[in-house]
Amino acid sequence: MIIFLIGFMGSGKTTLGKQLASKLSYRFIDQDEVIEQKYQMTVSEIFAKHGEEEFRRAENEALRELVKRENCVIATGGGAPCFHNNMELMNESGFTIYIKVDPKIIVQRLKDAHTSRPLIKDKSETELLAYTQQKIAERSPFYSRSKLVLYSKSLTVDDILRALEDVGMKG
Ligand code: S3P
């Protein structure tokens, strides 16, 4: 089985994804890293050199390869579900979990770690909050098509495991 973690930047997909993969004895894959390896560039460099459209195309291409894997947890890029047919592709190929986090919490997490994220790199904290709120509103229709939506102030890997058990996806 493939588990896709979906959600905005700073929602904890990578941290929780690594923990979840370890608990399930699955492999952890970071979609952004797959793209970075292919281009031999950081996501910021890809945006700067080739533009967002090319990055979104690369995201779709990476995903089409990744859905062929088995037994892995994939942390997807924050925008990935909203472009091409990525959300459908993920729902057809595995179990999608939307990690929903309050915009204010996201901003607290992102404000000191946003230079590596091209879409928010020049924003002040106030601008970041407005941007995050607006983008999450825009992206929610995509994110919400996930098979499971988890909303918590401090989601832990055990919460995810319990939720997977509740929907009959584990054990
Ligand atoms: C993006 C999120 C990033 C990365 C790129 C674009 C977005 O991934 O794919 O900077 O559009 O929200 P993370 O969610 O892993 O930060």
PDB file of C-alpha atoms and ligand atoms in Angstrom:
ATOM      1  CA  MET A   1       0.000   0.000   0.000  1.00  0.00           C
ATOM      2  CA  ILE A   2       1.047   3.595  -0.577  1.00  0.00           C
ATOM      3  CA  ILE A   3       0.101   6.256   1.959  1.00  0.00           C
ATOM      4  CA  PHE A   4       0.162   9.824   0.644  1.00  0.00           C
ATOM      5  CA  LEU A   5       0.433  12.633   3.157  1.00  0.00           C
ATOM      6  CA  ILE A   6      -1.242  15.766   1.853  1.00  0.00           C
ATOM      7  CA  GLY A   7      -1.248  19.288   3.251  1.00  0.00           C
ATOM      8  CA  PHE A   8       0.118  22.790   3.187  1.00  0.00           C
ATOM      9  CA  MET A   9       3.781  23.641   3.695  1.00  0.00           C
ATOM     10  CA  GLY A  10       4.659  23.302   7.365  1.00  0.00           C
ATOM     11  CA  SER A  11       1.835  20.895   8.163  1.00  0.00           C
ATOM     12  CA  GLY A  12       4.285  18.206   9.282  1.00  0.00           C
ATOM     13  CA  LYS A  13       4.107  15.828   6.293  1.00  0.00           C
ATOM     14  CA  THR A  14       7.830  15.049   6.339  1.00  0.00           C
ATOM     15  CA  THR A  15       8.232  14.678  10.100  1.00  0.00           C
ATOM     16  CA  LEU A  16       5.081  12.599  10.530  1.00  0.00           C
ATOM     17  CA  GLY A  17       5.729  10.709   7.300  1.00  0.00           C
ATOM     18  CA  LYS A  18       9.139   9.513   8.487  1.00  0.00           C
ATOM     19  CA  GLN A  19       7.690   8.390  11.822  1.00  0.00           C
ATOM     20  CA  LEU A  20       4.738   6.679  10.164  1.00  0.00           C
ATOM     21  CA  ALA A  21       6.939   4.846   7.675  1.00  0.00           C
ATOM     22  CA  SER A  22       9.144   3.630  10.487  1.00  0.00           C
ATOM     23  CA  LYS A  23       6.173   2.361  12.546  1.00  0.00           C
ATOM     24  CA  LEU A  24       4.719   0.533   9.541  1.00  0.00           C
ATOM     25  CA  SER A  25       8.127  -0.692   8.310  1.00  0.00           C
ATOM     26  CA  TYR A  26       7.426   1.120   5.049  1.00  0.00           C
ATOM     27  CA  ARG A  27       9.842   3.200   3.043  1.00  0.00           C
ATOM     28  CA  PHE A  28       9.612   6.980   3.386  1.00  0.00           C
ATOM     29  CA  ILE A  29       9.741   9.058   0.212  1.00  0.00           C
ATOM     30  CA  ASP A  30       9.735  12.849  -0.056  1.00  0.00           C
ATOM     31  CA  GLN A  31       8.278  13.927  -3.394  1.00  0.00           C
ATOM     32  CA  ASP A  32      10.255  17.198  -3.469  1.00  0.00           C
ATOM     33  CA  GLU A  33      13.488  15.255  -2.917  1.00  0.00           C
ATOM     34  CA  VAL A  34      12.714  12.964  -5.845  1.00  0.00           C
ATOM     35  CA  ILE A  35      12.354  16.037  -8.087  1.00  0.00           C
ATOM     36  CA  GLU A  36      15.493  17.651  -6.647  1.00  0.00           C
ATOM     37  CA  GLN A  37      17.490  14.504  -7.355  1.00  0.00           C
ATOM     38  CA  LYS A  38      16.237  14.339 -10.900  1.00  0.00           C
ATOM     39  CA  TYR A  39      17.115  17.973 -11.619  1.00  0.00           C
ATOM     40  CA  GLN A  40      20.196  18.009  -9.399  1.00  0.00           C
ATOM     41  CA  MET A  41      18.852  21.321  -8.084  1.00  0.00           C
ATOM     42  CA  THR A  42      16.874  22.499  -5.074  1.00  0.00           C
ATOM     43  CA  VAL A  43      13.165  23.271  -5.456  1.00  0.00           C
ATOM     44  CA  SER A  44      14.041  26.983  -5.158  1.00  0.00           C
ATOM     45  CA  GLU A  45      16.529  26.672  -8.002  1.00  0.00           C
ATOM     46  CA  ILE A  46      13.997  24.848 -10.191  1.00  0.00           C
ATOM     47  CA  PHE A  47      11.437  27.624  -9.585  1.00  0.00           C
ATOM     48  CA  ALA A  48      14.049  30.302 -10.331  1.00  0.00           C
ATOM     49  CA  LYS A  49      15.503  28.675 -13.418  1.00  0.00           C
ATOM     50  CA  HIS A  50      12.502  26.921 -15.000  1.00  0.00           C
ATOM     51  CA  GLY A  51       9.450  28.534 -13.366  1.00  0.00           C
ATOM     52  CA  GLU A  52       6.503  27.139 -11.450  1.00  0.00           C
ATOM     53  CA  GLU A  53       4.801  25.569 -14.470  1.00  0.00           C
ATOM     54  CA  GLU A  54       7.794  23.360 -15.168  1.00  0.00           C
ATOM     55  CA  PHE A  55       7.971  22.440 -11.469  1.00  0.00           C
ATOM     56  CA  ARG A  56       4.293  21.404 -11.518  1.00  0.00           C
ATOM     57  CA  ARG A  57       4.941  19.287 -14.599  1.00  0.00           C
ATOM     58  CA  ALA A  58       7.916  17.664 -12.842  1.00  0.00           C
ATOM     59  CA  GLU A  59       5.729  17.047  -9.794  1.00  0.00           C
ATOM     60  CA  ASN A  60       3.180  15.183 -11.919  1.00  0.00           C
ATOM     61  CA  GLU A  61       5.894  13.192 -13.643  1.00  0.00           C
ATOM     62  CA  ALA A  62       7.455  12.213 -10.298  1.00  0.00           C
ATOM     63  CA  LEU A  63       4.067  11.163  -8.984  1.00  0.00           C
ATOM     64  CA  ARG A  64       3.329   8.998 -11.996  1.00  0.00           C
ATOM     65  CA  GLU A  65       6.545   7.110 -11.223  1.00  0.00           C
ATOM     66  CA  LEU A  66       5.944   6.988  -7.474  1.00  0.00           C
ATOM     67  CA  VAL A  67       2.498   5.392  -7.743  1.00  0.00           C
ATOM     68  CA  LYS A  68       4.206   2.267  -9.071  1.00  0.00           C
ATOM     69  CA  ARG A  69       5.907   1.717  -5.696  1.00  0.00           C
ATOM     70  CA  GLU A  70       4.619  -0.457  -2.898  1.00  0.00           C
ATOM     71  CA  ASN A  71       4.585  -0.147   0.872  1.00  0.00           C
ATOM     72  CA  CYS A  72       5.727   3.405   1.229  1.00  0.00           C
ATOM     73  CA  VAL A  73       4.698   6.653   2.847  1.00  0.00           C
ATOM     74  CA  ILE A  74       5.018   9.612   0.497  1.00  0.00           C
ATOM     75  CA  ALA A  75       5.184  13.199   1.749  1.00  0.00           C
ATOM     76  CA  THR A  76       3.793  15.194  -1.165  1.00  0.00           C
ATOM     77  CA  GLY A  77       4.619  18.816  -1.961  1.00  0.00           C
ATOM     78  CA  GLY A  78       2.097  21.283  -0.558  1.00  0.00           C
ATOM     79  CA  GLY A  79       0.816  22.290  -3.980  1.00  0.00           C
ATOM     80  CA  ALA A  80       0.951  18.883  -5.640  1.00  0.00           C
ATOM     81  CA  PRO A  81      -2.705  17.876  -5.067  1.00  0.00           C
ATOM     82  CA  CYS A  82      -3.901  21.026  -6.839  1.00  0.00           C
ATOM     83  CA  PHE A  83      -2.258  20.593 -10.235  1.00  0.00           C
ATOM     84  CA  HIS A  84      -2.727  18.240 -13.181  1.00  0.00           C
ATOM     85  CA  ASN A  85      -4.773  15.223 -12.076  1.00  0.00           C
ATOM     86  CA  ASN A  86      -2.571  14.478  -9.089  1.00  0.00           C
ATOM     87  CA  MET A  87      -5.314  14.115  -6.501  1.00  0.00           C
ATOM     88  CA  GLU A  88      -7.162  11.568  -8.635  1.00  0.00           C
ATOM     89  CA  LEU A  89      -3.948   9.727  -9.353  1.00  0.00           C
ATOM     90  CA  MET A  90      -3.148   9.485  -5.640  1.00  0.00           C
ATOM     91  CA  ASN A  91      -6.675   8.408  -4.689  1.00  0.00           C
ATOM     92  CA  GLU A  92      -6.626   5.727  -7.357  1.00  0.00           C
ATOM     93  CA  SER A  93      -3.229   4.408  -6.285  1.00  0.00           C
ATOM     94  CA  GLY A  94      -3.211   4.566  -2.532  1.00  0.00           C
ATOM     95  CA  PHE A  95      -4.560   6.002   0.691  1.00  0.00           C
ATOM     96  CA  THR A  96      -4.529   9.793   0.956  1.00  0.00           C
ATOM     97  CA  ILE A  97      -4.402  11.559   4.322  1.00  0.00           C
ATOM     98  CA  TYR A  98      -4.887  15.313   4.595  1.00  0.00           C
ATOM     99  CA  ILE A  99      -3.076  16.746   7.581  1.00  0.00           C
ATOM    100  CA  LYS A 100      -5.111  19.850   8.249  1.00  0.00           C
ATOM    101  CA  VAL A 101      -3.385  22.486  10.356  1.00  0.00           C
ATOM    102  CA  ASP A 102      -4.542  25.920  11.461  1.00  0.00           C
ATOM    103  CA  PRO A 103      -2.921  28.713   9.372  1.00  0.00           C
ATOM    104  CA  LYS A 104      -1.644  30.461  12.522  1.00  0.00           C
ATOM    105  CA  ILE A 105       0.245  27.340  13.581  1.00  0.00           C
ATOM    106  CA  ILE A 106       1.623  26.927  10.067  1.00  0.00           C
ATOM    107  CA  VAL A 107       2.956  30.496  10.096  1.00  0.00           C
ATOM    108  CA  GLN A 108       4.692  29.939  13.433  1.00  0.00           C
ATOM    109  CA  ARG A 109       6.422  26.913  11.928  1.00  0.00           C
ATOM    110  CA  LEU A 110       7.239  28.529   8.599  1.00  0.00           C
ATOM    111  CA  LYS A 111       8.403  31.953   9.631  1.00  0.00           C
ATOM    112  CA  ASP A 112      11.901  30.846  10.556  1.00  0.00           C
ATOM    113  CA  ALA A 113      12.194  28.176   7.890  1.00  0.00           C
ATOM    114  CA  HIS A 114      10.788  29.722   4.774  1.00  0.00           C
ATOM    115  CA  THR A 115      13.866  30.705   2.794  1.00  0.00           C
ATOM    116  CA  SER A 116      14.004  27.287   1.129  1.00  0.00           C
ATOM    117  CA  ARG A 117      10.381  27.629   0.000  1.00  0.00           C
ATOM    118  CA  PRO A 118      10.196  29.764  -3.124  1.00  0.00           C
ATOM    119  CA  LEU A 119       6.519  30.707  -2.824  1.00  0.00           C
ATOM    120  CA  ILE A 120       6.966  32.380   0.560  1.00  0.00           C
ATOM    121  CA  LYS A 121      10.618  33.320   0.751  1.00  0.00           C
ATOM    122  CA  ASP A 122      10.181  37.123   0.720  1.00  0.00           C
ATOM    123  CA  LYS A 123       7.119  37.401   2.938  1.00  0.00           C
ATOM    124  CA  SER A 124       6.919  39.093   6.324  1.00  0.00           C
ATOM    125  CA  GLU A 125       5.031  37.297   9.101  1.00  0.00           C
ATOM    126  CA  THR A 126       1.862  39.326   8.423  1.00  0.00           C
ATOM    127  CA  GLU A 127       2.042  38.671   4.694  1.00  0.00           C
ATOM    128  CA  LEU A 128       2.722  35.017   5.379  1.00  0.00           C
ATOM    129  CA  LEU A 129      -0.451  34.671   7.448  1.00  0.00           C
ATOM    130  CA  ALA A 130      -2.615  36.322   4.777  1.00  0.00           C
ATOM    131  CA  TYR A 131      -1.000  34.205   2.050  1.00  0.00           C
ATOM    132  CA  THR A 132      -1.385  30.981   4.030  1.00  0.00           C
ATOM    133  CA  GLN A 133      -5.048  31.673   4.806  1.00  0.00           C
ATOM    134  CA  GLN A 134      -5.820  32.503   1.189  1.00  0.00           C
ATOM    135  CA  LYS A 135      -3.908  29.568  -0.282  1.00  0.00           C
ATOM    136  CA  ILE A 136      -5.395  27.063   2.138  1.00  0.00           C
ATOM    137  CA  ALA A 137      -8.882  28.332   1.217  1.00  0.00           C
ATOM    138  CA  GLU A 138      -8.039  27.917  -2.495  1.00  0.00           C
ATOM    139  CA  ARG A 139      -6.499  24.499  -2.027  1.00  0.00           C
ATOM    140  CA  SER A 140      -9.055  23.053   0.406  1.00  0.00           C
ATOM    141  CA  PRO A 141     -11.343  21.664  -2.326  1.00  0.00           C
ATOM    142  CA  PHE A 142      -8.398  19.541  -3.516  1.00  0.00           C
ATOM    143  CA  TYR A 143      -6.989  18.618  -0.112  1.00  0.00           C
ATOM    144  CA  SER A 144     -10.452  17.635   1.138  1.00  0.00           C
ATOM    145  CA  ARG A 145     -10.766  14.955  -1.503  1.00  0.00           C
ATOM    146  CA  SER A 146      -8.344  12.906   0.629  1.00  0.00           C
ATOM    147  CA  LYS A 147      -9.704   9.625   1.972  1.00  0.00           C
ATOM    148  CA  LEU A 148      -8.940  10.686   5.524  1.00  0.00           C
ATOM    149  CA  VAL A 149      -8.795  14.190   6.965  1.00  0.00           C
ATOM    150  CA  LEU A 150      -6.974  14.632  10.274  1.00  0.00           C
ATOM    151  CA  TYR A 151      -7.304  17.918  12.096  1.00  0.00           C
ATOM    152  CA  SER A 152      -5.497  18.472  15.321  1.00  0.00           C
ATOM    153  CA  LYS A 153      -3.421  21.116  17.052  1.00  0.00           C
ATOM    154  CA  SER A 154      -0.666  18.621  17.712  1.00  0.00           C
ATOM    155  CA  LEU A 155      -1.107  15.523  15.611  1.00  0.00           C
ATOM    156  CA  THR A 156       1.136  12.601  16.522  1.00  0.00           C
ATOM    157  CA  VAL A 157       2.066   9.502  14.596  1.00  0.00           C
ATOM    158  CA  ASP A 158       0.020   7.445  17.068  1.00  0.00           C
ATOM    159  CA  ASP A 159      -3.054   9.549  16.208  1.00  0.00           C
ATOM    160  CA  ILE A 160      -2.496   8.667  12.555  1.00  0.00           C
ATOM    161  CA  LEU A 161      -2.071   4.980  13.331  1.00  0.00           C
ATOM    162  CA  ARG A 162      -5.263   4.986  15.411  1.00  0.00           C
ATOM    163  CA  ALA A 163      -7.159   6.744  12.620  1.00  0.00           C
ATOM    164  CA  LEU A 164      -5.876   4.198  10.089  1.00  0.00           C
ATOM    165  CA  GLU A 165      -7.064   1.405  12.366  1.00  0.00           C
ATOM    166  CA  ASP A 166     -10.479   3.048  12.729  1.00  0.00           C
ATOM    167  CA  VAL A 167     -10.988   3.068   8.960  1.00  0.00           C
ATOM    168  CA  GLY A 168      -9.709  -0.500   8.650  1.00  0.00           C
ATOM    169  CA  MET A 169      -6.473   0.409   6.910  1.00  0.00           C
ATOM    170  CA  LYS A 170      -4.156  -1.109   9.465  1.00  0.00           C
ATOM    171  CA  GLY A 171      -3.735  -4.363  11.352  1.00  0.00           C
TER     172      GLY A 171
HETATM  173  C1  S3P B   1       4.949  24.098  -2.453  1.00  0.00           C
HETATM  174  C2  S3P B   1       5.309  23.355  -1.354  1.00  0.00           C
HETATM  175  C3  S3P B   1       6.662  22.793  -1.198  1.00  0.00           C
HETATM  176  C4  S3P B   1       7.351  22.600  -2.541  1.00  0.00           C
HETATM  177  C5  S3P B   1       7.296  23.871  -3.336  1.00  0.00           C
HETATM  178  C6  S3P B   1       5.864  24.347  -3.583  1.00  0.00           C
HETATM  179  C7  S3P B   1       3.553  24.632  -2.529  1.00  0.00           C
HETATM  180  O1  S3P B   1       6.596  21.544  -0.523  1.00  0.00           O
HETATM  181  O2  S3P B   1       6.779  21.543  -3.267  1.00  0.00           O
HETATM  182  O3  S3P B   1       8.029  24.836  -2.631  1.00  0.00           O
HETATM  183  O4  S3P B   1       3.089  24.967  -3.644  1.00  0.00           O
HETATM  184  O5  S3P B   1       2.884  24.699  -1.476  1.00  0.00           O
HETATM  185  P1  S3P B   1       6.372  21.372   1.079  1.00  0.00           P
HETATM  186  O6  S3P B   1       4.888  21.343   1.312  1.00  0.00           O
HETATM  187  O7  S3P B   1       6.990  20.048   1.358  1.00  0.00           O
HETATM  188  O8  S3P B   1       7.044  22.506   1.758  1.00  0.00           O
END
